[in-house]
Amino acid sequence: MSSWTLLLVLGVTAASVVTTQGEWRRPSSPDVYHVDDNYEWTTWFNVDHPGGRGDYEQLDAIRFYYRTKVCENPRALEARTTDWIPARETGEKVHADPTVGFWCLNEEQDPGRNCSNYAVRFLCPKDNSVTIQGSWGPWSDWSPCPALCGQVGAQVHSRKCQSTSVPCSGSKVEGRACNGPECPRTECSLQCVMGRVNAECDACMCEEHTVLGSVRGAGGLTAVGAAILRLGKLLTITDHNGHFRIPGICPDGNTTLMISMQGHAALSAVVPHSAERTSVVSVQLKRAEKLHVLSSPDSKVRREGQSAAFCCKVAGTPQPEKYQWFHNNKLLETQSDSTLVLRDLRLEQAGEYYCRASSASGAIKSKPATLTLKGKDEPLCNPNPDSHLIRLPHDCYQNSTDSFYYNVGKCPVGACVGQLDNGIRCKDSVSYCCGVTKMEERQLTCQGYQLPTMVVTECGCQTCVDTKAFVYGRAIAADNGEPMRFGHIFMNGVRISRTGYKGTFSIQVPPETERLVLTFVDNMQKFVNTTKVLPFNTKGGAVYHEIKLLRKKAPVTISSTETNTLDLGEVEGEEPMVQIQIPPNSFYTQNGEVFVGNVKSSVTFLDPRDISTAAAAQSDLNFVGDEGDTLPLRTYGMFSVDFSSEENNEPLNAGEVKVFLDSAQVKMSEHLDTMKLWSLNPDTGLWEEEGSLQTEKKKRGKREERTFLIGNMEIRERRLFNLDVPENRRCYVKVRAFRSERFMPSEQVEGVVVSLINMEPSAGFSSNPRAWGRFDSVVTGSNGACLPAFCDEQKADAYSAYVMANLGGEELEAVSSTPKLNPNLIGVPQPYLGKLNYRRTDHENPKVKTTAFSINVAKPSANTAEESNGPVYAFENLKQCEEAPFSAAHFRFSRVEGDRYDYNTVPFNEDDPMSWTEDYLSWWPKPMEYRACYIKVKINSPHEINVRSRNMGGTHPKTVGQLYGLRDTRSIRDMDQASVSAVCLEFKCSGMLYDQDRVDRTLVKVIPQGSCKRDHVNSILQEYLVNHLPLAVNNDTNEFTMLAPLDPLGHNYGIYTVTDQDPRTAKEIALGRCFDGSSDGTSRVMKSNEGVALSFICGDREATQPSVFQTMQRSQGIVTSAARSETRQTRRRQRGGGANPPRSSRRRSTRDPLGKRTKTNTN
């Protein structure tokens, strides 16, 4: 301890408590001190604020900031508040000593009152003053030197002023440095450029030099209790102002101090080279960055005896100190690097591998990778294709199979070994997949023609198709669907895109992305900044998401010098769930200065008691546990805070904010002890703990005494907080999506976003049935999707959930639960189905839409055989859920079957880019570059007419005269003209084929079904076709033939062309333009007279001739129940089908599961 430190301690000890004085003098001064010309007052100083423990205006801190403004020995001190109220008039208990400073403690004030914010000034002699001084008594002896061997200590002695009328000039106490006894001599090689070597021989010491420092935490808040270390040894900690003082440090430019503080990343600071006796170091710490996985190990396929490498990449501050690898959940003791290399593989080494990284800030586990091992003589892929049924045209019924379906085969999806080089890499340089190696053409006999189709006959290992993943969608208000126009989209703190005028966005997922975490920021400040974790299809393709945004709460003006209480939760008839209390003088500017003035406060609360807010929940409500597992949270409310200066809109931080959660709102008593306060990390999308909540009884205003959960938090750079509890009762729910109500394995749809809302426990618990606790979304793959959910084994109805599905903005249909449950259609056998209490949302009210269902999430009983095969799986059985065969129980959604039919000669699943095959007759000639083409046809007829496009090779020698495919689409009635309808008919675009050698002008025939005559051809389109030879012959007036244009024509021609990296997206954009009849707009209502290419006049159809879709419905190949048939016909009538009433083409939009169906006016 230095002499200066000791003097400071002595000064404070000698200070007196004062309650009614405005001026303080040194103890030796007379009772009344008159200011004369020899003295003058300094300027006013205010270096602290009354937040925390109180207000401290200490002389040492003032000299830190204003080193030359205060004399060495002030004669007197004067204090006032920042409102110019003298300290003697405040009635507060304060302390003062001119040699130490002024301080006021909050704990010593009356109940409910804190110290005011004080400023002080000191009385100092003028430079040229001549003073009459009193006389001092003799100095006392020096105190013993307290230093140990090799250390420096401080000795002090004191004296008394012997004059009673005139003050004495000089110090009452003096100190001097002293050296401890000499240590036993040891050899030391350390050489000091400045100072001398210390006793430990690990640093240099300069007794005459002092380092003064200031430490700020994240957001500029005062860093109280930060540790200052040198070479791992603690030197001191910061005081309540974030200041520290260390004597004996050499300013040689080589001394490094390490500053560490809980919840912050450690930071080093070098003491600068200086010849002064004092050096100043200022540091601002950043929040510690939790460990998070940047990339998990890749799955590998190898032969026995080969080698494989698995790598995981983890980031955080501090960086990971240790890596551990696990095989089938067993620790591999000998592996401790971020890369695991396995050589000379044996069959028993197959299985799952994952890594666990750990540091001082915690641990994190990667996703598991699967190592598949093949025997040396085992085939790389099963050469025999799996069964895959495709639906044939309405006039191609097959007597051999007694159905409209034909097995074209498909190769199993999966990786294979392929040709590996000798390098051992984290990611294989070339990926190999099982794919088609041989196809044969079959001719199917239809009504009046032969239909060619390509059938897979052999599979093998080949290079995988290079795919890319995308997410697209709209960002809209959760309350009324208002789009977020021209908002910014951030990923890892970097702006990567923006929304359009209608809130639309499209983003390519970067390779090796683990979690796609995007933050949507509204430039207009209407909506809360929203962070979402968006699931995407890892196999490639586009997935649609609708981002629901909470509208920002209108700001209110509060005073920074007063206690402010904000109530959160506005459900009608309910008490507020949460209160936020902000003490006076708690606001800080971004650089850490105390803010005084009016504050604009906007706190937006997401209330889980309102189910309509579930889709607006931020992130995916997950956190990382102590062991590195990603675990779920159950929310009791989220709130976003926005504080800014009323004067200049400068963002403000706040410290020591109290949060009160009404315990009456926590329906499960076991949650009271585990409730915590969390903040969202916008880069990782994970919630991080801010602190626990303690139970206290409080009397809030005039209300009765109630029990609250109370916690403290600081509002710094993060502005989104959550009141959550970890929940360990977890399960998975199996869901599949289909193209139609036939629910065939070959008609499963990938890329569907299935969402599950966990509801507050109802039966068995006293709760509000409207409250929700968690919102999850998963994208369907080739084997459906497994959704996480809370569940209970003891009470089947303890937890319930709503489930819904969305594909490209269209909500899919759930299976009906009325008039009675049909287990065969729902996909779950009895009695488990009854236990789950399956109910479609229209179960009790037919006016409610039919696009969601509710279930009790009853955890399967281990002793009940019928519950061991889905659709609910225990949390530890995720792999069983993901790999469940189609015959296992599952819930189902289907698309609302539209009036269209697609047939490709070369089968291709648009949901799975990996199913693309290199063939000249492929509808899409190049993967990841999909060009959709539509022609708009107007029909003048009292009926809606089915129109076919027959697409054949036109100019390419490899494809001329051969069929690419068929498209059948039914026209849509004009809303205003009863005898007019129109159709947007897809045709195969002209262009390069897969070998990219030469183009093919597709020969397209547009053929209306029925008695029709071509009435008009768009003159601009006709002129284009004439000018771009060859010209197709058009002798038959019942149809229209053209060689499809190579150029992307627009609405003036009646041709609509869009190219995208996802086929479904390309089609949707082109269809929207075609419906609208424009080249840049979009519509879901057919505008029959806008942007038309062709028109036909059609008469009445013969009564004996069935329509395409009537024929298909009479297919005997698929057995359907009467209930499903009735449901489909009812839906057809609702959509405007049936006996040709006008139909609206408006597609369903995503809404909350309990919303009412929008009615269509058909008058």
PDB file of N, CA, C and O in Angstrom, residues 1014-1048:
ATOM      1  N   ARG A1014     -60.562 -21.243 -81.981  1.00  0.00           N
ATOM      2  CA  ARG A1014     -59.654 -20.131 -81.745  1.00  0.00           C
ATOM      3  C   ARG A1014     -60.275 -18.847 -82.261  1.00  0.00           C
ATOM      4  O   ARG A1014     -60.694 -18.762 -83.408  1.00  0.00           O
ATOM      5  N   ASP A1015     -60.327 -17.842 -81.417  1.00  0.00           N
ATOM      6  CA  ASP A1015     -61.000 -16.592 -81.782  1.00  0.00           C
ATOM      7  C   ASP A1015     -60.017 -15.473 -82.102  1.00  0.00           C
ATOM      8  O   ASP A1015     -60.246 -14.685 -83.026  1.00  0.00           O
ATOM      9  N   HIS A1016     -58.888 -15.400 -81.322  1.00  0.00           N
ATOM     10  CA  HIS A1016     -57.980 -14.273 -81.512  1.00  0.00           C
ATOM     11  C   HIS A1016     -56.592 -14.652 -81.013  1.00  0.00           C
ATOM     12  O   HIS A1016     -56.438 -15.387 -80.032  1.00  0.00           O
ATOM     13  N   VAL A1017     -55.558 -14.158 -81.714  1.00  0.00           N
ATOM     14  CA  VAL A1017     -54.171 -14.295 -81.289  1.00  0.00           C
ATOM     15  C   VAL A1017     -53.595 -12.899 -81.116  1.00  0.00           C
ATOM     16  O   VAL A1017     -53.778 -12.036 -81.996  1.00  0.00           O
ATOM     17  N   ASN A1018     -52.921 -12.680 -79.989  1.00  0.00           N
ATOM     18  CA  ASN A1018     -52.295 -11.379 -79.716  1.00  0.00           C
ATOM     19  C   ASN A1018     -51.434 -10.972 -80.909  1.00  0.00           C
ATOM     20  O   ASN A1018     -50.538 -11.709 -81.344  1.00  0.00           O
ATOM     21  N   SER A1019     -51.700  -9.783 -81.478  1.00  0.00           N
ATOM     22  CA  SER A1019     -51.017  -9.360 -82.705  1.00  0.00           C
ATOM     23  C   SER A1019     -49.518  -9.179 -82.490  1.00  0.00           C
ATOM     24  O   SER A1019     -48.709  -9.481 -83.388  1.00  0.00           O
ATOM     25  N   ILE A1020     -49.109  -8.719 -81.323  1.00  0.00           N
ATOM     26  CA  ILE A1020     -47.679  -8.535 -81.052  1.00  0.00           C
ATOM     27  C   ILE A1020     -46.989  -9.887 -80.950  1.00  0.00           C
ATOM     28  O   ILE A1020     -45.883 -10.083 -81.464  1.00  0.00           O
ATOM     29  N   LEU A1021     -47.659 -10.849 -80.299  1.00  0.00           N
ATOM     30  CA  LEU A1021     -47.100 -12.196 -80.214  1.00  0.00           C
ATOM     31  C   LEU A1021     -47.004 -12.817 -81.607  1.00  0.00           C
ATOM     32  O   LEU A1021     -45.987 -13.433 -81.957  1.00  0.00           O
ATOM     33  N   GLN A1022     -48.060 -12.665 -82.417  1.00  0.00           N
ATOM     34  CA  GLN A1022     -48.047 -13.224 -83.765  1.00  0.00           C
ATOM     35  C   GLN A1022     -46.913 -12.629 -84.595  1.00  0.00           C
ATOM     36  O   GLN A1022     -46.213 -13.339 -85.314  1.00  0.00           O
ATOM     37  N   GLU A1023     -46.700 -11.327 -84.452  1.00  0.00           N
ATOM     38  CA  GLU A1023     -45.620 -10.666 -85.198  1.00  0.00           C
ATOM     39  C   GLU A1023     -44.264 -11.206 -84.753  1.00  0.00           C
ATOM     40  O   GLU A1023     -43.376 -11.436 -85.581  1.00  0.00           O
ATOM     41  N   TYR A1024     -44.100 -11.424 -83.446  1.00  0.00           N
ATOM     42  CA  TYR A1024     -42.837 -11.973 -82.945  1.00  0.00           C
ATOM     43  C   TYR A1024     -42.586 -13.355 -83.537  1.00  0.00           C
ATOM     44  O   TYR A1024     -41.483 -13.664 -83.991  1.00  0.00           O
ATOM     45  N   LEU A1025     -43.615 -14.222 -83.546  1.00  0.00           N
ATOM     46  CA  LEU A1025     -43.446 -15.577 -84.055  1.00  0.00           C
ATOM     47  C   LEU A1025     -43.136 -15.579 -85.546  1.00  0.00           C
ATOM     48  O   LEU A1025     -42.336 -16.406 -86.026  1.00  0.00           O
ATOM     49  N   VAL A1026     -43.742 -14.671 -86.282  1.00  0.00           N
ATOM     50  CA  VAL A1026     -43.474 -14.579 -87.721  1.00  0.00           C
ATOM     51  C   VAL A1026     -42.042 -14.150 -87.980  1.00  0.00           C
ATOM     52  O   VAL A1026     -41.373 -14.637 -88.912  1.00  0.00           O
ATOM     53  N   ASN A1027     -41.536 -13.252 -87.131  1.00  0.00           N
ATOM     54  CA  ASN A1027     -40.186 -12.718 -87.312  1.00  0.00           C
ATOM     55  C   ASN A1027     -39.094 -13.619 -86.757  1.00  0.00           C
ATOM     56  O   ASN A1027     -37.907 -13.328 -86.937  1.00  0.00           O
ATOM     57  N   HIS A1028     -39.479 -14.667 -86.028  1.00  0.00           N
ATOM     58  CA  HIS A1028     -38.490 -15.584 -85.454  1.00  0.00           C
ATOM     59  C   HIS A1028     -38.812 -16.989 -85.944  1.00  0.00           C
ATOM     60  O   HIS A1028     -39.487 -17.766 -85.272  1.00  0.00           O
ATOM     61  N   LEU A1029     -38.334 -17.264 -87.142  1.00  0.00           N
ATOM     62  CA  LEU A1029     -38.605 -18.545 -87.786  1.00  0.00           C
ATOM     63  C   LEU A1029     -37.849 -19.673 -87.078  1.00  0.00           C
ATOM     64  O   LEU A1029     -36.846 -19.418 -86.388  1.00  0.00           O
ATOM     65  N   PRO A1030     -38.254 -20.942 -87.258  1.00  0.00           N
ATOM     66  CA  PRO A1030     -39.381 -21.353 -88.108  1.00  0.00           C
ATOM     67  C   PRO A1030     -40.731 -21.069 -87.451  1.00  0.00           C
ATOM     68  O   PRO A1030     -40.822 -20.919 -86.236  1.00  0.00           O
ATOM     69  N   LEU A1031     -41.755 -21.021 -88.288  1.00  0.00           N
ATOM     70  CA  LEU A1031     -43.106 -20.720 -87.843  1.00  0.00           C
ATOM     71  C   LEU A1031     -43.915 -22.009 -87.824  1.00  0.00           C
ATOM     72  O   LEU A1031     -43.940 -22.759 -88.811  1.00  0.00           O
ATOM     73  N   ALA A1032     -44.555 -22.284 -86.700  1.00  0.00           N
ATOM     74  CA  ALA A1032     -45.356 -23.493 -86.565  1.00  0.00           C
ATOM     75  C   ALA A1032     -46.630 -23.377 -87.390  1.00  0.00           C
ATOM     76  O   ALA A1032     -47.182 -22.287 -87.566  1.00  0.00           O
ATOM     77  N   VAL A1033     -47.098 -24.499 -87.880  1.00  0.00           N
ATOM     78  CA  VAL A1033     -48.321 -24.541 -88.679  1.00  0.00           C
ATOM     79  C   VAL A1033     -49.528 -24.512 -87.750  1.00  0.00           C
ATOM     80  O   VAL A1033     -49.581 -25.231 -86.750  1.00  0.00           O
ATOM     81  N   ASN A1034     -50.521 -23.674 -88.088  1.00  0.00           N
ATOM     82  CA  ASN A1034     -51.710 -23.532 -87.255  1.00  0.00           C
ATOM     83  C   ASN A1034     -52.965 -23.745 -88.094  1.00  0.00           C
ATOM     84  O   ASN A1034     -53.782 -22.845 -88.289  1.00  0.00           O
ATOM     85  N   ASN A1035     -53.129 -24.948 -88.652  1.00  0.00           N
ATOM     86  CA  ASN A1035     -54.281 -25.220 -89.503  1.00  0.00           C
ATOM     87  C   ASN A1035     -55.522 -25.588 -88.702  1.00  0.00           C
ATOM     88  O   ASN A1035     -56.637 -25.388 -89.174  1.00  0.00           O
ATOM     89  N   ASP A1036     -55.313 -26.128 -87.496  1.00  0.00           N
ATOM     90  CA  ASP A1036     -56.442 -26.573 -86.686  1.00  0.00           C
ATOM     91  C   ASP A1036     -56.935 -25.413 -85.830  1.00  0.00           C
ATOM     92  O   ASP A1036     -56.213 -24.925 -84.952  1.00  0.00           O
ATOM     93  N   THR A1037     -58.162 -24.955 -86.084  1.00  0.00           N
ATOM     94  CA  THR A1037     -58.692 -23.800 -85.341  1.00  0.00           C
ATOM     95  C   THR A1037     -59.144 -24.184 -83.941  1.00  0.00           C
ATOM     96  O   THR A1037     -59.520 -23.310 -83.164  1.00  0.00           O
ATOM     97  N   ASN A1038     -59.143 -25.488 -83.611  1.00  0.00           N
ATOM     98  CA  ASN A1038     -59.521 -25.905 -82.261  1.00  0.00           C
ATOM     99  C   ASN A1038     -58.362 -25.794 -81.270  1.00  0.00           C
ATOM    100  O   ASN A1038     -58.549 -26.052 -80.081  1.00  0.00           O
ATOM    101  N   GLU A1039     -57.188 -25.441 -81.756  1.00  0.00           N
ATOM    102  CA  GLU A1039     -56.023 -25.349 -80.888  1.00  0.00           C
ATOM    103  C   GLU A1039     -55.102 -24.256 -81.407  1.00  0.00           C
ATOM    104  O   GLU A1039     -55.369 -23.636 -82.433  1.00  0.00           O
ATOM    105  N   PHE A1040     -53.992 -24.052 -80.686  1.00  0.00           N
ATOM    106  CA  PHE A1040     -52.988 -23.077 -81.114  1.00  0.00           C
ATOM    107  C   PHE A1040     -51.618 -23.715 -80.952  1.00  0.00           C
ATOM    108  O   PHE A1040     -51.311 -24.323 -79.913  1.00  0.00           O
ATOM    109  N   THR A1041     -50.781 -23.604 -81.999  1.00  0.00           N
ATOM    110  CA  THR A1041     -49.445 -24.203 -81.983  1.00  0.00           C
ATOM    111  C   THR A1041     -48.399 -23.114 -82.198  1.00  0.00           C
ATOM    112  O   THR A1041     -48.582 -22.230 -83.045  1.00  0.00           O
ATOM    113  N   MET A1042     -47.314 -23.186 -81.432  1.00  0.00           N
ATOM    114  CA  MET A1042     -46.222 -22.235 -81.604  1.00  0.00           C
ATOM    115  C   MET A1042     -44.913 -22.899 -81.223  1.00  0.00           C
ATOM    116  O   MET A1042     -44.876 -23.857 -80.441  1.00  0.00           O
ATOM    117  N   LEU A1043     -43.842 -22.388 -81.831  1.00  0.00           N
ATOM    118  CA  LEU A1043     -42.501 -22.693 -81.344  1.00  0.00           C
ATOM    119  C   LEU A1043     -42.187 -21.645 -80.288  1.00  0.00           C
ATOM    120  O   LEU A1043     -42.105 -20.450 -80.588  1.00  0.00           O
ATOM    121  N   ALA A1044     -42.096 -22.075 -79.040  1.00  0.00           N
ATOM    122  CA  ALA A1044     -42.026 -21.154 -77.910  1.00  0.00           C
ATOM    123  C   ALA A1044     -40.890 -20.153 -78.096  1.00  0.00           C
ATOM    124  O   ALA A1044     -39.800 -20.500 -78.566  1.00  0.00           O
ATOM    125  N   PRO A1045     -41.124 -18.885 -77.749  1.00  0.00           N
ATOM    126  CA  PRO A1045     -40.093 -17.848 -77.917  1.00  0.00           C
ATOM    127  C   PRO A1045     -38.891 -18.105 -77.012  1.00  0.00           C
ATOM    128  O   PRO A1045     -39.020 -18.613 -75.889  1.00  0.00           O
ATOM    129  N   LEU A1046     -37.720 -17.721 -77.513  1.00  0.00           N
ATOM    130  CA  LEU A1046     -36.503 -17.804 -76.710  1.00  0.00           C
ATOM    131  C   LEU A1046     -36.393 -16.625 -75.761  1.00  0.00           C
ATOM    132  O   LEU A1046     -35.801 -16.733 -74.683  1.00  0.00           O
ATOM    133  N   ASP A1047     -36.937 -15.489 -76.153  1.00  0.00           N
ATOM    134  CA  ASP A1047     -36.814 -14.273 -75.351  1.00  0.00           C
ATOM    135  C   ASP A1047     -37.838 -14.265 -74.223  1.00  0.00           C
ATOM    136  O   ASP A1047     -38.956 -14.788 -74.373  1.00  0.00           O
ATOM    137  N   PRO A1048     -37.487 -13.645 -73.078  1.00  0.00           N
ATOM    138  CA  PRO A1048     -38.442 -13.523 -71.967  1.00  0.00           C
ATOM    139  C   PRO A1048     -39.447 -12.406 -72.252  1.00  0.00           C
ATOM    140  O   PRO A1048     -39.269 -11.257 -71.837  1.00  0.00           O
TER     141      PRO A1048
END
